[in-house]
PDB file of C-alpha atoms in Angstrom:
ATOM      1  CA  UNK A 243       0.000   0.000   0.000  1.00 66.00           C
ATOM      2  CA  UNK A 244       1.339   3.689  -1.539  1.00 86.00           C
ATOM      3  CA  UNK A 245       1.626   6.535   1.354  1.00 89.00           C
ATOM      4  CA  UNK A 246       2.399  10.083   1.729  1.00 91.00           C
ATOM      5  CA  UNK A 247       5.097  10.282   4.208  1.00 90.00           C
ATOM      6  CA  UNK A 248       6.577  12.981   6.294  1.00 90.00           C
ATOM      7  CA  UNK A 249       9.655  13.973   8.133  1.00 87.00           C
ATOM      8  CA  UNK A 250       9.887  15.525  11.097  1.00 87.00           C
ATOM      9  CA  UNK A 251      13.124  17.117  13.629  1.00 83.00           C
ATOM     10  CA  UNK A 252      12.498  17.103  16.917  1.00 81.00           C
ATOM     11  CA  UNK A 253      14.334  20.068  18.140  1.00 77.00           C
ATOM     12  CA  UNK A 254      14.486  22.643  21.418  1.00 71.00           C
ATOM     13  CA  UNK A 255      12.317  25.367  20.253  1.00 69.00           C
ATOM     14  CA  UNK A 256      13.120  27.698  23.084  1.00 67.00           C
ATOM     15  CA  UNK A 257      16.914  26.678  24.006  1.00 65.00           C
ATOM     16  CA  UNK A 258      18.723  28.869  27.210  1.00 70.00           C
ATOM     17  CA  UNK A 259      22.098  30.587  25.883  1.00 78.00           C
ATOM     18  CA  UNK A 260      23.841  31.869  29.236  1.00 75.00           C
ATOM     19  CA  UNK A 261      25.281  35.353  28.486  1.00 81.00           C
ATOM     20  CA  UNK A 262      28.410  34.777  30.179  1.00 80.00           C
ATOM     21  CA  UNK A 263      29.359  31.498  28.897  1.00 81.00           C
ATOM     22  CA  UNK A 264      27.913  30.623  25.890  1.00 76.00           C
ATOM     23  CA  UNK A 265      26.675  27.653  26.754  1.00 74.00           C
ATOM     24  CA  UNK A 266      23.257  26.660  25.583  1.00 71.00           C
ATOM     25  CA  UNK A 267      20.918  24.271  27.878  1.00 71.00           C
ATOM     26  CA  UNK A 268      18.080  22.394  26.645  1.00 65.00           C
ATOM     27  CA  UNK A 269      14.713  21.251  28.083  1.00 69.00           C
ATOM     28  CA  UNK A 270      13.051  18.136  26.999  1.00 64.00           C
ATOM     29  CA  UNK A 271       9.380  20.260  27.972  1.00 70.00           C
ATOM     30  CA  UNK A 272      10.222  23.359  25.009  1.00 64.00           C
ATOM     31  CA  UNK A 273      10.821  20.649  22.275  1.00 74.00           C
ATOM     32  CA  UNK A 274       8.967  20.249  18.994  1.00 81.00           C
ATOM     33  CA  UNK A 275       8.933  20.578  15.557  1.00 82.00           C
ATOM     34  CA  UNK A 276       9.617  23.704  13.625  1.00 83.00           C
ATOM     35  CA  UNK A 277       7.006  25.872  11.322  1.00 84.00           C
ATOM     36  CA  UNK A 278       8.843  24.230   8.360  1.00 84.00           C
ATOM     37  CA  UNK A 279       8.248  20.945   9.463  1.00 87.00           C
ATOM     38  CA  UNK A 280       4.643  22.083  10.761  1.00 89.00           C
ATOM     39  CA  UNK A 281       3.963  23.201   7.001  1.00 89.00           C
ATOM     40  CA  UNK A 282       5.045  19.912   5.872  1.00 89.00           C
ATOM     41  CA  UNK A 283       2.517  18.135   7.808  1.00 93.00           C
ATOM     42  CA  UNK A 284       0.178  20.361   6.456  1.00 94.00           C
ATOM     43  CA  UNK A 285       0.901  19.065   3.442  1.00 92.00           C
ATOM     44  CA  UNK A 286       1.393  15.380   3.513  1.00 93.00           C
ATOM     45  CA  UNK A 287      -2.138  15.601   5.459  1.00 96.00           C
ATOM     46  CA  UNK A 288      -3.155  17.586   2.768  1.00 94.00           C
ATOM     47  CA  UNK A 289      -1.630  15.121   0.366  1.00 93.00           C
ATOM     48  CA  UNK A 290      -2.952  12.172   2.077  1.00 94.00           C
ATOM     49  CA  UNK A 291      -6.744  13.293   2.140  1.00 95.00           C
ATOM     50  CA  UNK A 292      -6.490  13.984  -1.619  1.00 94.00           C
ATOM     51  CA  UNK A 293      -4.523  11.239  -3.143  1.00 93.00           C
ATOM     52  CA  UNK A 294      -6.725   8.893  -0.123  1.00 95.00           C
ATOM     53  CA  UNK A 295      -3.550   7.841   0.962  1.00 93.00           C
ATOM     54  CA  UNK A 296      -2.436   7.259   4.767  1.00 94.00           C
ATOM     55  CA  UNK A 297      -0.045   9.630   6.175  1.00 95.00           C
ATOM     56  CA  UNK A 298       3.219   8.684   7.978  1.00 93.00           C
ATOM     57  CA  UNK A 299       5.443  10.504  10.203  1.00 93.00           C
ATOM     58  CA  UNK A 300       8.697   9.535  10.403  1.00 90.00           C
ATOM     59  CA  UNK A 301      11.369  11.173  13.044  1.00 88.00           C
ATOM     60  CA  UNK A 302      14.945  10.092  13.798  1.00 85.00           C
ATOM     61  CA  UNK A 303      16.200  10.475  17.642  1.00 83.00           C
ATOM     62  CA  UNK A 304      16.066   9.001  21.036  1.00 83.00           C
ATOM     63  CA  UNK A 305      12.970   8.428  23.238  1.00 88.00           C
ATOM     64  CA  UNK A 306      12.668  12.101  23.962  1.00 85.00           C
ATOM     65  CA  UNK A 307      11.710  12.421  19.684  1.00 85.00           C
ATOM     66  CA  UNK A 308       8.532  11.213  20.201  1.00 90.00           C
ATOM     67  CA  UNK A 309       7.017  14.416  21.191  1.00 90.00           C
ATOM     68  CA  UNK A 310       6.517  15.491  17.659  1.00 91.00           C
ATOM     69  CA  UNK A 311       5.219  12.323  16.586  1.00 94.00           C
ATOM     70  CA  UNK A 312       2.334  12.583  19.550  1.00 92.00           C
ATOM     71  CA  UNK A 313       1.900  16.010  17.903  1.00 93.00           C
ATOM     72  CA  UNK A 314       1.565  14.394  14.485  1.00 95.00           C
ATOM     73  CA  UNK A 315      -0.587  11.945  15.830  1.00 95.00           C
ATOM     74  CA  UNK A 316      -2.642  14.530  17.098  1.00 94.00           C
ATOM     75  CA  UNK A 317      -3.081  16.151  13.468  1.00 94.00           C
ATOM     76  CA  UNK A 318      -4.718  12.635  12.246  1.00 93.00           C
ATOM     77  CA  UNK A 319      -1.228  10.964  11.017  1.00 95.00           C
ATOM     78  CA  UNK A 320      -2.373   7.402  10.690  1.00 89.00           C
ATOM     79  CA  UNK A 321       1.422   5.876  11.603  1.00 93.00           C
ATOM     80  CA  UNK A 322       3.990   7.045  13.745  1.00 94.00           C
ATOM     81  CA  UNK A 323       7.520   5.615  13.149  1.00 92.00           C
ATOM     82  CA  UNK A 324      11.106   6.585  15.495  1.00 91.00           C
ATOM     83  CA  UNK A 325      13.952   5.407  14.521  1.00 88.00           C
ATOM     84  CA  UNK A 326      16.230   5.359  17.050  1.00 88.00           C
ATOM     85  CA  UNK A 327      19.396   7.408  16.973  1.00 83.00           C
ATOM     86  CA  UNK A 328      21.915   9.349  18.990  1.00 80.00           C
ATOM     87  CA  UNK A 329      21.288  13.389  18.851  1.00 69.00           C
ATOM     88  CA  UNK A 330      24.553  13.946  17.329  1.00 71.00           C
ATOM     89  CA  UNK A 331      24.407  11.623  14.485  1.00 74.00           C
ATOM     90  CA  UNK A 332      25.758  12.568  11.252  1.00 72.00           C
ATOM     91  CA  UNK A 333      23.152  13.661   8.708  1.00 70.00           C
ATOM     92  CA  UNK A 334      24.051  11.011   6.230  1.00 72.00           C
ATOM     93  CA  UNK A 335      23.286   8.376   8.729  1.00 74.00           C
ATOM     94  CA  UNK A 336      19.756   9.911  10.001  1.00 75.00           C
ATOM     95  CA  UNK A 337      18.775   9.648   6.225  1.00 74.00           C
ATOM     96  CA  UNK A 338      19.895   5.999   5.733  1.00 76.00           C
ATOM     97  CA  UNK A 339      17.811   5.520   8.616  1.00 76.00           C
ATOM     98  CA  UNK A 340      14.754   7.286   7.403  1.00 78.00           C
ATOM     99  CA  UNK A 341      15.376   5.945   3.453  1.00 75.00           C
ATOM    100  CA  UNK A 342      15.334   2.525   4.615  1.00 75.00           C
ATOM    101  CA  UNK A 343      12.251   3.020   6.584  1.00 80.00           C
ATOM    102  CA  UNK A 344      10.003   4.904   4.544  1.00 78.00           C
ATOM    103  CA  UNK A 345       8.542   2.466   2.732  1.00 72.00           C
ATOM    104  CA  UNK A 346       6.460   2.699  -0.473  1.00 77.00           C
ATOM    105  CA  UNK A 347       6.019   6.648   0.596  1.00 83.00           C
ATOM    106  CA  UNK A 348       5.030   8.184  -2.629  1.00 84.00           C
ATOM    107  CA  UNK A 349       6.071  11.452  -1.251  1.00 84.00           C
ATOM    108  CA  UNK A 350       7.759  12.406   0.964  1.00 84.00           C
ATOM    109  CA  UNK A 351       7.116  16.100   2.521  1.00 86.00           C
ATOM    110  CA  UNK A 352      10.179  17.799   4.488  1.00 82.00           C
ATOM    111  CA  UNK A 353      11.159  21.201   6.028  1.00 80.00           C
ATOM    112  CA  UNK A 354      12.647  23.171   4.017  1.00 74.00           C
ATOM    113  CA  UNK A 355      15.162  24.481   6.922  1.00 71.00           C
ATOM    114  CA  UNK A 356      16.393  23.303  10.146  1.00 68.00           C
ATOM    115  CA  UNK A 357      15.145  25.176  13.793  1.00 64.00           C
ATOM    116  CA  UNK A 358      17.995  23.924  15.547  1.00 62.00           C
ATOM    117  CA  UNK A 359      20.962  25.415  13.079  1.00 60.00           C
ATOM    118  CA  UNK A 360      21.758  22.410  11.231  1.00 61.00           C
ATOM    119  CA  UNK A 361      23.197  22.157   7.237  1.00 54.00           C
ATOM    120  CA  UNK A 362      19.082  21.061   6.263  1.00 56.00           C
ATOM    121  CA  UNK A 363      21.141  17.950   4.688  1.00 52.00           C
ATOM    122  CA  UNK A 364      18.921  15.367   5.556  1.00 60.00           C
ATOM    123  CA  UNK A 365      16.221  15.994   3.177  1.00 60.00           C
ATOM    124  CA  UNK A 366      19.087  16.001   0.312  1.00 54.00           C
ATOM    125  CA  UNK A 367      20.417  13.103   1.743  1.00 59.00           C
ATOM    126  CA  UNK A 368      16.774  11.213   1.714  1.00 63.00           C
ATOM    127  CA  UNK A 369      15.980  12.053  -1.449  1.00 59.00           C
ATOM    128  CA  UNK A 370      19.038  10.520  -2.995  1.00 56.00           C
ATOM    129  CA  UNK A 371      18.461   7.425  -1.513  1.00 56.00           C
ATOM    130  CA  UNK A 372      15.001   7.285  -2.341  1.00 55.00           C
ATOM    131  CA  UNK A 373      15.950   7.703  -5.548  1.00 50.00           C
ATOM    132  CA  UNK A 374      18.539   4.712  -5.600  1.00 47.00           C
ATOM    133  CA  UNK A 375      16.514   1.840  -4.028  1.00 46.00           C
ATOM    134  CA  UNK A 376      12.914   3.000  -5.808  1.00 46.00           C
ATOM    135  CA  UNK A 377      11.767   3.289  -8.981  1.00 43.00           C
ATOM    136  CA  UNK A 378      11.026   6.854  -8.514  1.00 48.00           C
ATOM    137  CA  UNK A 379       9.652   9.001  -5.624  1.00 50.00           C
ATOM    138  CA  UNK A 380       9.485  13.128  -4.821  1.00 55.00           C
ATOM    139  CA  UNK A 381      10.844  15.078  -1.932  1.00 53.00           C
ATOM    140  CA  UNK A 382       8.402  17.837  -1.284  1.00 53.00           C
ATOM    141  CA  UNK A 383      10.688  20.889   0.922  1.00 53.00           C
ATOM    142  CA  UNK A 384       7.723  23.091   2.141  1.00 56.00           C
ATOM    143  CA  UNK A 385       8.319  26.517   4.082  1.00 52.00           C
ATOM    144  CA  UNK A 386       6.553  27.913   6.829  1.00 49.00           C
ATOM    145  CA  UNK A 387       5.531  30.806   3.708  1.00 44.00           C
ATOM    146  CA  UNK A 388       4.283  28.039   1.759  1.00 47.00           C
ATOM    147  CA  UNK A 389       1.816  27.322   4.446  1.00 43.00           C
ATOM    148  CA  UNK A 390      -1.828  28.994   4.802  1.00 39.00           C
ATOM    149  CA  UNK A 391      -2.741  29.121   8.522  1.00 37.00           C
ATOM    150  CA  UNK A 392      -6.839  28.266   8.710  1.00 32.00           C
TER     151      UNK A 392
END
């Protein structure tokens, strides 16, 4: 069975920089997805509904990940998938682990920037392996712009 798959970061949204030095602290409680990756829901659910397809969120991290995909879950995502993964992995690795579990996605529907300062790589890095084990397949990148708020 086809699906319209999405990808989601789970990253601090409000992190603490102290002004002396420079560290930053994060809380589990402030973590979530970003408006890129909120628009990109938007759109696989969007997707889904039209095409009749299930949606499936997919997010790479430890247990602490699964915020995002109770948020998802919350939107009417019909499957939930973590693959586990240390938070520092390298962004080639994340997206072997998302490529290989992503199924028959026909789509798959990405951020088109990272919250949490990172190179955005992993949609690149999806892509191309979707596109070297399938027969096809299409990376949507949506923006936060791209996204009308109802």
């Amino acid at each position: 069975m086809s699906a319209v798959a999405v990808a989601l970061k789970c990253v601090d949204l409000r992190p603490e920089v102290d002004p002396l030095a420079g560290t930053v602290r994060h809380d589990g409680r402030s973590s979530g997805f970003s408006l890129a990756d909120a628009a990109a829901l938007e759109w696989a659910l969007r997707l889904g509904e039209a095409w009749q397809q299930p949606v499936i969120a997919i997010t790479s991290g430890p247990p602490g990940a699964e915020v995002v995909l109770r948020d998802a879950a919350a939107f009417g995502v019909a499957r939930l998938v973590r693959v586990p993964a240390e938070a520092d992995a390298p962004s080639e690795a994340i997206a072997l682990a998302l490529g290989s579990r992503l199924g028959d996605a026909v789509v798959v529907c990405c951020g088109d920037y990272s919250a949490d300062r990172g190179s955005g790589s992993v949609p690149a890095f999806v892509l191309s392996i979707r596109l070297c084990t399938t027969a096809g397949g299409m990376l949507l990148p949506c923006s936060a712009a791209s996204s009308v708020v109802r």
